[in-house]
XYZ file of N, CA, C and O in Angstrom:
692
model
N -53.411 36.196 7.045
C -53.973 37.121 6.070
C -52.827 37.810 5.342
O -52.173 38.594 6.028
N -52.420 37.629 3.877
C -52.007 38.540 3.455
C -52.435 39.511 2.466
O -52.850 39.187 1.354
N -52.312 40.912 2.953
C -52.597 41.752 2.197
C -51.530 42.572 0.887
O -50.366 42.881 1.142
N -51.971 42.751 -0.058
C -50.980 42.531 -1.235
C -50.843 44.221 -1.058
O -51.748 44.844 -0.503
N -49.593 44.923 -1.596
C -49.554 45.875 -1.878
C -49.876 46.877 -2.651
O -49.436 48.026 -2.631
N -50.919 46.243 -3.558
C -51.919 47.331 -4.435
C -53.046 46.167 -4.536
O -52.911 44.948 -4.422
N -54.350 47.048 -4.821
C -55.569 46.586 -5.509
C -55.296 45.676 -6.654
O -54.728 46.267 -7.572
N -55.530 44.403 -6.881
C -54.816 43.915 -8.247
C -56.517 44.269 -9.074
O -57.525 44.630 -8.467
N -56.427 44.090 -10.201
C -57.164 44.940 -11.505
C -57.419 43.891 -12.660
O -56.412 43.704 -13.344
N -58.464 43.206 -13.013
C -59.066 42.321 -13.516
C -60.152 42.700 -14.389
O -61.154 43.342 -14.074
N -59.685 41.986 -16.117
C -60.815 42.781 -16.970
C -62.310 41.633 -16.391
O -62.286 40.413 -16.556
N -63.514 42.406 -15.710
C -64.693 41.629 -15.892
C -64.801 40.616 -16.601
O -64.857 39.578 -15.941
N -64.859 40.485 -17.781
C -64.689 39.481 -18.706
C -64.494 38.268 -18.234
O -65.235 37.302 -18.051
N -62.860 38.572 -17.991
C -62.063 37.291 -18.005
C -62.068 36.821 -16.493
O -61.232 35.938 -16.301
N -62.873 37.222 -15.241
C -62.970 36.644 -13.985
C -64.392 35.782 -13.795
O -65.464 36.350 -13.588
N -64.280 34.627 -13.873
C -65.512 33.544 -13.733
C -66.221 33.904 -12.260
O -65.549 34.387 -11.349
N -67.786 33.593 -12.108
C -68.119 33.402 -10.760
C -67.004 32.601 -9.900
O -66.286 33.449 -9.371
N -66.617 31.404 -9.585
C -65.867 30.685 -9.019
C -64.899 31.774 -8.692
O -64.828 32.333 -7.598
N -64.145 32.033 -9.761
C -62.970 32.480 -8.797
C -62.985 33.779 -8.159
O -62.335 34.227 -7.214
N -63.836 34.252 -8.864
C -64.434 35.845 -7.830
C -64.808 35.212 -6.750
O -64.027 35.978 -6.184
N -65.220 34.586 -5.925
C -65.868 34.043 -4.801
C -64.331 33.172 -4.699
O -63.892 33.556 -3.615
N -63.647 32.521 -5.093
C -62.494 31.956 -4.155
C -61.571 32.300 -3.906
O -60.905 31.931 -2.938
N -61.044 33.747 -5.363
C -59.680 34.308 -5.029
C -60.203 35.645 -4.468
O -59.325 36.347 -3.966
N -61.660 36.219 -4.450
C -61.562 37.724 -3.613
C -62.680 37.546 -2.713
O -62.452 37.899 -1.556
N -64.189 36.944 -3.033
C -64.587 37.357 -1.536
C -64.166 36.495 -0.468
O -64.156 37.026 0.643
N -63.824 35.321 -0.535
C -63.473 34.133 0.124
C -62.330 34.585 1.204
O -62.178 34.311 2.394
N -61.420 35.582 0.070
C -59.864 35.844 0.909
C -60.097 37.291 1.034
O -59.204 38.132 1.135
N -61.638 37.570 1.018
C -61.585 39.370 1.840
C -60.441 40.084 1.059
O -59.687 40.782 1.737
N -60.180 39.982 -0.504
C -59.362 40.368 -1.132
C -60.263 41.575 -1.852
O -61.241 41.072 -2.406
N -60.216 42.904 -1.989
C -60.942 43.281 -2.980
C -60.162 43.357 -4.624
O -59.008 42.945 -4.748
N -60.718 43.765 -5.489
C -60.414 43.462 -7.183
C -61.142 44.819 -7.332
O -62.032 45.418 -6.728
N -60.180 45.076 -8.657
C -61.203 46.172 -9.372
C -61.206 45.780 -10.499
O -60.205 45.509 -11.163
N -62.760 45.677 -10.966
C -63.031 45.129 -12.393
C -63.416 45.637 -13.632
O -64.550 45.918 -14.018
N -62.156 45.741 -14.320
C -61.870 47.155 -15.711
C -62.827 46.249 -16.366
O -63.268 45.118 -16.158
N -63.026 47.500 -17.533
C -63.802 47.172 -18.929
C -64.772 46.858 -18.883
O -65.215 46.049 -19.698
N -65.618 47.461 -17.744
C -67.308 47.892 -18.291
C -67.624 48.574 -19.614
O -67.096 49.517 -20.203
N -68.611 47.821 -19.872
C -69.460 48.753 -21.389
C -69.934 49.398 -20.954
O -70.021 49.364 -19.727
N -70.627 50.542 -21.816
C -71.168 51.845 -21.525
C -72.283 51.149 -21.888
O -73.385 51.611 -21.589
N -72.172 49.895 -22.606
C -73.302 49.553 -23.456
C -74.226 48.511 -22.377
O -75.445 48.429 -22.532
N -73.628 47.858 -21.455
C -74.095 47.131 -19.826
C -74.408 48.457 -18.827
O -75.374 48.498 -18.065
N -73.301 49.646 -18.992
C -73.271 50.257 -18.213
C -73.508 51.827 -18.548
O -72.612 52.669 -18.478
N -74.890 52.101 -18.935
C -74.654 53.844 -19.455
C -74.651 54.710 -18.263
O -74.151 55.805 -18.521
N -74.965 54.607 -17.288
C -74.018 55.987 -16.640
C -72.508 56.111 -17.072
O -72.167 57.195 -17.545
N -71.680 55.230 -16.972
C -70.537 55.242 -17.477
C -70.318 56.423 -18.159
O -69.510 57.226 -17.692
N -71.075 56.729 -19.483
C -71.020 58.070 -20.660
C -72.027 59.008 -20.204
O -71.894 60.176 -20.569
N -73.506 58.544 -19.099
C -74.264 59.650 -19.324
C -73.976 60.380 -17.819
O -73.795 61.589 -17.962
N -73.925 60.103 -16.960
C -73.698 60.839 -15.824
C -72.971 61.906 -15.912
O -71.812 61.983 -15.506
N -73.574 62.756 -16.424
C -72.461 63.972 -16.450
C -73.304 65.125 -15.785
O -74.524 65.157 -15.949
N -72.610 66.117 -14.997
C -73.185 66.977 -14.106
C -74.417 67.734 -14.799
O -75.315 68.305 -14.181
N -74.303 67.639 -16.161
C -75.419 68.446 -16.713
C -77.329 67.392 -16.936
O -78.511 67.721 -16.838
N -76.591 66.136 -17.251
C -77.748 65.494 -17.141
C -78.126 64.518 -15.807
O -78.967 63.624 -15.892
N -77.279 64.862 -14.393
C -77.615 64.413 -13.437
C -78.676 65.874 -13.061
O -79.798 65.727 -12.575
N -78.392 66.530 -13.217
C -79.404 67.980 -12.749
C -80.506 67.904 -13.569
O -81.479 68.373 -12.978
N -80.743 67.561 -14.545
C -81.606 67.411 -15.356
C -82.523 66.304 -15.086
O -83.740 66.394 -15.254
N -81.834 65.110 -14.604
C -82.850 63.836 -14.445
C -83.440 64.000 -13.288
O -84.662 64.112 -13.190
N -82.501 64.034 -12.131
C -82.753 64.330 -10.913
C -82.581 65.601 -9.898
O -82.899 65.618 -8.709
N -82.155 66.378 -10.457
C -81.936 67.836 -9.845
C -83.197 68.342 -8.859
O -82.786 68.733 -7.766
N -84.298 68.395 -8.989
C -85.294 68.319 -7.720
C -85.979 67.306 -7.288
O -87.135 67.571 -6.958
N -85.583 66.060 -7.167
C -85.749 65.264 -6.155
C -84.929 65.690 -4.912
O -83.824 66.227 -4.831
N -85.785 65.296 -3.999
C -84.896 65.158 -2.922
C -84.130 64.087 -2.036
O -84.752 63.110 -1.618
N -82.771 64.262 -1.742
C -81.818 63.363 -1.245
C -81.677 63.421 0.049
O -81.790 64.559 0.504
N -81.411 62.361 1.011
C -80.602 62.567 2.513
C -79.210 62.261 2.283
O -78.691 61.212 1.901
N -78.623 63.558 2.636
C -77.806 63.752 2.557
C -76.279 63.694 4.105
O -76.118 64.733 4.745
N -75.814 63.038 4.287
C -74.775 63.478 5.673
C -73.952 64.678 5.580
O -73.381 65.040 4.551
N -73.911 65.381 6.899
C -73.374 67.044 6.405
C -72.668 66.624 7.878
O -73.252 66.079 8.814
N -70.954 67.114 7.814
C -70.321 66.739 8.849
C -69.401 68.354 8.772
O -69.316 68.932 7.688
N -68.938 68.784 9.691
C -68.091 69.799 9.784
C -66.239 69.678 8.995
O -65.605 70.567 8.426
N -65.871 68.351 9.255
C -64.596 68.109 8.591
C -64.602 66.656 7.754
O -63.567 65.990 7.729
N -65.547 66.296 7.220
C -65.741 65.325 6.811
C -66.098 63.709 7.245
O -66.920 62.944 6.740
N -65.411 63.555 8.069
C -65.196 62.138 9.111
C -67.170 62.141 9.558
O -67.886 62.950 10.148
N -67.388 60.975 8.991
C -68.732 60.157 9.357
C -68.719 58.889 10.120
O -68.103 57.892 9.744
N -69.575 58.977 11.445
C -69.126 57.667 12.142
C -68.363 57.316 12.771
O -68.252 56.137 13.106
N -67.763 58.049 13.047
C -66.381 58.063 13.667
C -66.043 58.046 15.447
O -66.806 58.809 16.040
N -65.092 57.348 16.323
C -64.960 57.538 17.217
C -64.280 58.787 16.989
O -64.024 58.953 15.797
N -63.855 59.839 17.846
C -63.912 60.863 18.536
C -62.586 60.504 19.744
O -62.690 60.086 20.898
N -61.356 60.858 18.938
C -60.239 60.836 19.840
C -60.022 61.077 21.151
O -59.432 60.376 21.973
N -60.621 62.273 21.297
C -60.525 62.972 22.506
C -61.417 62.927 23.678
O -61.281 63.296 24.845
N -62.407 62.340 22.993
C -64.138 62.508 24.437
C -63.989 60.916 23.963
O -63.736 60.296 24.996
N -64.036 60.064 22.922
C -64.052 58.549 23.070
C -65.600 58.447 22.432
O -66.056 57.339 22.151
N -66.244 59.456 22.259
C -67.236 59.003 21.840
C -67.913 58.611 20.356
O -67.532 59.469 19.561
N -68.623 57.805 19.809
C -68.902 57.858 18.383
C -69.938 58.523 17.940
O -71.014 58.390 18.522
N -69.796 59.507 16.642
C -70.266 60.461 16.282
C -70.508 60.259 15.377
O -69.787 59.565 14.660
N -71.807 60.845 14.924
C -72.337 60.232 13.172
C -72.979 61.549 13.356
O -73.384 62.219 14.306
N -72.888 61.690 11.614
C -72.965 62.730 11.195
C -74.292 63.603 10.688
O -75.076 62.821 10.151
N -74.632 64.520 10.684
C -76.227 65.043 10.490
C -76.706 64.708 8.999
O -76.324 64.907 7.846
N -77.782 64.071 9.692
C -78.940 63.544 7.962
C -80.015 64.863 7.868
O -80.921 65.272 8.595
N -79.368 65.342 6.468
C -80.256 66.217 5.932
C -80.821 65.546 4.700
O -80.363 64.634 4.010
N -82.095 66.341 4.600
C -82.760 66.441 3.080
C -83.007 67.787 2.739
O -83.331 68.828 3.311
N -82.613 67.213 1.070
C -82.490 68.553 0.628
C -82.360 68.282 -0.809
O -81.682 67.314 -1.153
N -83.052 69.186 -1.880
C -83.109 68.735 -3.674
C -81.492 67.933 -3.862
O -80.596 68.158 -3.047
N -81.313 67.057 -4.964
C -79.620 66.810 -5.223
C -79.007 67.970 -6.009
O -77.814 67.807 -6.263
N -79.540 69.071 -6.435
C -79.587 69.709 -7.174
C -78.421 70.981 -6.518
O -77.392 71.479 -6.974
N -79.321 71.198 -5.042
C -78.533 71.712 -3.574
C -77.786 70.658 -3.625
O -77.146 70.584 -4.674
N -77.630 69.847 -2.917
C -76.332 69.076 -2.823
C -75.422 69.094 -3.542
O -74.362 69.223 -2.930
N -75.288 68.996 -4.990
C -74.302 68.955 -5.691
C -73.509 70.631 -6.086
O -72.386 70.915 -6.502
N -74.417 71.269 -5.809
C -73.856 72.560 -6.270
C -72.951 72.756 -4.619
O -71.892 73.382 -4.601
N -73.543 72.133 -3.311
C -72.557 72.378 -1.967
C -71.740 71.564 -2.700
O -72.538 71.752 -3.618
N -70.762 70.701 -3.277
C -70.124 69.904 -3.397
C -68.686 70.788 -4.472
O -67.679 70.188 -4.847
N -68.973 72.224 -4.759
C -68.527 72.706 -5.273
C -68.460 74.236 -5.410
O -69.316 74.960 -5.919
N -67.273 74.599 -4.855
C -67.303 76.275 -4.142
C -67.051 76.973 -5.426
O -67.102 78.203 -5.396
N -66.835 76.491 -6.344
C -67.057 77.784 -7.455
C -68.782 77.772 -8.253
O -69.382 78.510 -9.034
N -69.067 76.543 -7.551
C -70.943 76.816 -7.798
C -71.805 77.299 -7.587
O -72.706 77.791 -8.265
N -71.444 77.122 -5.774
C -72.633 77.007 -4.834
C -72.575 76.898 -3.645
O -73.535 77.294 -2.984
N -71.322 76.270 -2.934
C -71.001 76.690 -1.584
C -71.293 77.845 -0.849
O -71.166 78.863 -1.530
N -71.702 78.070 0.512
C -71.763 79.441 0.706
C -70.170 79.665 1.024
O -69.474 78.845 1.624
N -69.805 80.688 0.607
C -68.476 81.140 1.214
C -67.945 81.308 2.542
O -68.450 82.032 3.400
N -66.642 80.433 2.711
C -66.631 80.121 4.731
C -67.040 79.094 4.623
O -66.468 78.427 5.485
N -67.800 78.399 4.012
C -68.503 77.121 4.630
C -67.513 75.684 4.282
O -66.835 75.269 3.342
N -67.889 75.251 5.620
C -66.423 73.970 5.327
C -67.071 72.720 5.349
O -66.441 71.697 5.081
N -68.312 72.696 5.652
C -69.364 71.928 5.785
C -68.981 70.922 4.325
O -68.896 71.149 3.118
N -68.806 69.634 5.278
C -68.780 68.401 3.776
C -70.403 68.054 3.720
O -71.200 68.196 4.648
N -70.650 67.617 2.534
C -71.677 67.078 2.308
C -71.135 65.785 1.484
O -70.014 65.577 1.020
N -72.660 64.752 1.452
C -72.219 63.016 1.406
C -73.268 62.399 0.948
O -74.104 61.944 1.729
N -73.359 62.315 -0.021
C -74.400 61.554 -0.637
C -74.054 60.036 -0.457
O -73.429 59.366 -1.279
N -74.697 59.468 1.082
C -73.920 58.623 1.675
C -75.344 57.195 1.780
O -75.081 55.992 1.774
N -76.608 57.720 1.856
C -77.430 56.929 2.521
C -77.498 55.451 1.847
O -77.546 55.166 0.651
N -77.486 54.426 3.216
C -77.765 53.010 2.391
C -79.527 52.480 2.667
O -80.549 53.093 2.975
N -79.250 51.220 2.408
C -80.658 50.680 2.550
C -81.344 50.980 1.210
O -82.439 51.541 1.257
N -80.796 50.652 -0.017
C -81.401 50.805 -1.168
C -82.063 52.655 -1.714
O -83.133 53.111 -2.115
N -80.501 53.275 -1.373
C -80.467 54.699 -1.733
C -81.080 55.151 -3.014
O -82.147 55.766 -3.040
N -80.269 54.784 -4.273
C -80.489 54.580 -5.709
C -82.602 54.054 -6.061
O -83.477 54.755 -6.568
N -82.673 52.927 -5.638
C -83.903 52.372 -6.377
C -84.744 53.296 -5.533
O -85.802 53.662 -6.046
N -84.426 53.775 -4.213
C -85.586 54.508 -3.652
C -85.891 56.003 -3.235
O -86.930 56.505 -2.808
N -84.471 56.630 -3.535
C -84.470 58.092 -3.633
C -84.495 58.591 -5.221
O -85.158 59.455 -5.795
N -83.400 57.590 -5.702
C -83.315 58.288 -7.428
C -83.789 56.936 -8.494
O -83.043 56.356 -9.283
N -84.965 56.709 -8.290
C -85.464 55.925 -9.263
C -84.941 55.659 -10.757
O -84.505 54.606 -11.223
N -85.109 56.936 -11.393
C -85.184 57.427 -12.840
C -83.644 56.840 -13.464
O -83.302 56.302 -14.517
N -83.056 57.192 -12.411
C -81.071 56.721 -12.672
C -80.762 55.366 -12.573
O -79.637 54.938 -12.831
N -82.027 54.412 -12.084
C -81.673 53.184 -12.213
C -81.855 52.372 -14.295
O -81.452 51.278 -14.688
N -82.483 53.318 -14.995
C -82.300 52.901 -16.357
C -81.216 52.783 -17.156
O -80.887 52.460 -18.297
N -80.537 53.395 -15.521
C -78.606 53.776 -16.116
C -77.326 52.578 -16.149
O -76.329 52.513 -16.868
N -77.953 51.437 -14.753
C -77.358 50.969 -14.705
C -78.092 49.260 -14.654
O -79.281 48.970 -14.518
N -76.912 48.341 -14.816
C -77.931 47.005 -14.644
C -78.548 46.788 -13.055
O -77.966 47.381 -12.146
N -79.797 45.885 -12.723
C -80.388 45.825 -11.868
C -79.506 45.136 -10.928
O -79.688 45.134 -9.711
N -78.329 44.418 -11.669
C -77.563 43.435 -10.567
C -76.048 43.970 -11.419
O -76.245 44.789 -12.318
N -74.852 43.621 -11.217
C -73.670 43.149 -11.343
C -73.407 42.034 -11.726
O -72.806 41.340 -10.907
N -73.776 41.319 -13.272
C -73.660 40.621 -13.533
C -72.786 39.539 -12.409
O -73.314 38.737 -11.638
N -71.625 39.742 -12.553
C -70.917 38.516 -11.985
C -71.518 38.384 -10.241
O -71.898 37.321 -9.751
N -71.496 39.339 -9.714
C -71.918 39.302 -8.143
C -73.429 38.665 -8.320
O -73.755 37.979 -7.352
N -74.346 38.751 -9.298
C -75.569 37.975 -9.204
C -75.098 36.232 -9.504
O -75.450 35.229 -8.884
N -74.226 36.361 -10.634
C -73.980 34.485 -10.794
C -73.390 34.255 -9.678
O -73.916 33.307 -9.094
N -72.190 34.889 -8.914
C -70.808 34.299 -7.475
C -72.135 34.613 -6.102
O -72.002 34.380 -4.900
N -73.066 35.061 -6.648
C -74.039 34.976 -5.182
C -75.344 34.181 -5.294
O -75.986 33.639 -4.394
N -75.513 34.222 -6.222
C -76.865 33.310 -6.953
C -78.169 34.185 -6.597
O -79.215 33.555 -6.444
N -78.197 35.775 -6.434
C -79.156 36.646 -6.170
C -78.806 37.911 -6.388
O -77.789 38.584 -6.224
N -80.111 38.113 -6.881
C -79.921 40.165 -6.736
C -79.529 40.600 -5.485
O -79.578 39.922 -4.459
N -79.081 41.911 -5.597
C -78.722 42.372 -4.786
C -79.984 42.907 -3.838
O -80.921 43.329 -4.516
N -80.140 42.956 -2.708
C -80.633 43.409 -1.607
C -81.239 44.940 -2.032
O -82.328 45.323 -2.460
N -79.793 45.699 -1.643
C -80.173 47.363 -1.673
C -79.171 47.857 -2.859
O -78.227 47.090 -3.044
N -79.210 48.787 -3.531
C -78.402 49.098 -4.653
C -78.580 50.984 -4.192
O -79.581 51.700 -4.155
N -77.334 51.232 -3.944
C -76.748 52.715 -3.593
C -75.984 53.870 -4.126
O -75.111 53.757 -4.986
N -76.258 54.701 -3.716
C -75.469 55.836 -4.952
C -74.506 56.325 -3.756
O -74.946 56.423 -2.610
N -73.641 56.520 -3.967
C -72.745 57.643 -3.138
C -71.445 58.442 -4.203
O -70.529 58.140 -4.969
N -72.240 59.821 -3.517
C -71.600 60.789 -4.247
C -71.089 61.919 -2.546
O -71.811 62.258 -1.608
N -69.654 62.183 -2.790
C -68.930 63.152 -2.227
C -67.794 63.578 -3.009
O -67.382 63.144 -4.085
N -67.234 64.785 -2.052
C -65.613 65.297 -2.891
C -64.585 64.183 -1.750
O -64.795 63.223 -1.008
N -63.602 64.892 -2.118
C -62.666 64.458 -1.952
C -61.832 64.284 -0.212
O -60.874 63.673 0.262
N -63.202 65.507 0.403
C -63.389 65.680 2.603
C -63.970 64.780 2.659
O -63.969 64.343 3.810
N -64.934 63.770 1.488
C -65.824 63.109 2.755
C -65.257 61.671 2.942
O -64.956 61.043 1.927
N -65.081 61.077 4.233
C -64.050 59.895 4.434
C -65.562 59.236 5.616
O -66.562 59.609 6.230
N -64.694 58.004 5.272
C -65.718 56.385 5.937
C -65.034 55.692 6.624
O -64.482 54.744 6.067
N -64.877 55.845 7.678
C -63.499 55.411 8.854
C -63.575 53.546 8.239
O -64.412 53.251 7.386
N -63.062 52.972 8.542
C -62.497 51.791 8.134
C -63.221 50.747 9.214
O -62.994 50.483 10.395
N -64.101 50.328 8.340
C -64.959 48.788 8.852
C -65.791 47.848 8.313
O -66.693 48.110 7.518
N -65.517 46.767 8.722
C -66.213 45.704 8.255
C -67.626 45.864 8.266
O -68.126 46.464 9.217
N -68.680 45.216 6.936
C -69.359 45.159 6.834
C -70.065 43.735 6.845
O -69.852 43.044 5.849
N -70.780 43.270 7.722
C -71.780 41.776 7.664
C -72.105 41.145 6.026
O -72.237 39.939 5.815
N -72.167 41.838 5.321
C -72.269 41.248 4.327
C -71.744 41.836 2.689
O -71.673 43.062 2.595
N -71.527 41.335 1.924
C -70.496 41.718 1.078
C -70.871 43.107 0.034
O -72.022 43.515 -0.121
N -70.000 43.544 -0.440
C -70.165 45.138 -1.017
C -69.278 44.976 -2.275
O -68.153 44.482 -2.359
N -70.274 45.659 -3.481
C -69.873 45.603 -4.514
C -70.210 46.886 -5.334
O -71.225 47.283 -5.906
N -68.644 47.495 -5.117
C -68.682 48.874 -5.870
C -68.441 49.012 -7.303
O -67.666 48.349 -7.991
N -69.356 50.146 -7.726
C -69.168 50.437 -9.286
C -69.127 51.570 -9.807
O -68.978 51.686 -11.023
């Protein structure tokens, strides 16, 4: 296995099904793929904190709320693995915890994680799926199917995902 010393960076465009499937999922390589349209892709321009509160601001989200961030995690000292508390609660609350000059209570160190899978997006925040395409173009041609579950995850900069393999392949956007 070699692992390269940075993420290499590929305009969408110019990466065919084939070689997305032979030079990155094949070799467990990940890519990041510049030059989405806003025009394939409008969250890109519309997601902005004022019209995420607006579309979805009282729905409610499950949310993971961990004391120092770390979700899932073995547990150095006792050995044990620890996952982190699933709350629900409007995104509206969530996003304003996500920001201590908003809405945090003061003292509070509490991360919050807009973390949940199993088709988070199509089944907590419906309305936000007009935002984006139903598939990933290229991951629907290099797989020959829609995607399964399609997910939102939103945190700051505490909330961390200890490092592991997943059974089947993941395609972030």
């Amino acid at each position: 296995l070699v692992v390269p010393s940075e993420v290499p960076r590929k305009p969408a465009k110019n990466v065919s099904p084939l070689e997305f499937m032979r030079d990155f999922v094949a070799a467990s390589q990940p890519v990041v793929l510049t030059g989405l349209s806003s025009k394939d892709w409008p969250c890109l321009s519309r997601w902005t904190k004022e019209y995420l509160l607006d579309k979805v601001g009282d729905l409610e989200v499950s949310v993971n709320v961990t004391p120092d961030g770390l979700g899932d995690f073995v547990e150095e000292r006792t050995g044990l693995f620890v996952k982190p508390l699933e709350d629900r609660m409007k995104f509206r609350d969530f996003w304003l915890a996500l920001d201590p000059a908003e809405g945090r209570p003061a003292g509070s160190r509490d991360v919050h994680y807009l973390s949940r899978q199993n088709d988070s997006l199509r089944e907590e925040l419906p309305s936000l799926m007009e935002d984006v395409p139903q598939a990933v173009p290229l991951g629907a041609a290099a797989f020959g199917n829609e995607p399964e579950a399609v997910n939102l995850w939103i945190g700051d900069s505490r909330a961390v995902s200890s490092c592991h393999k997943d059974h089947y392949e993941n395609l972030y956007v």
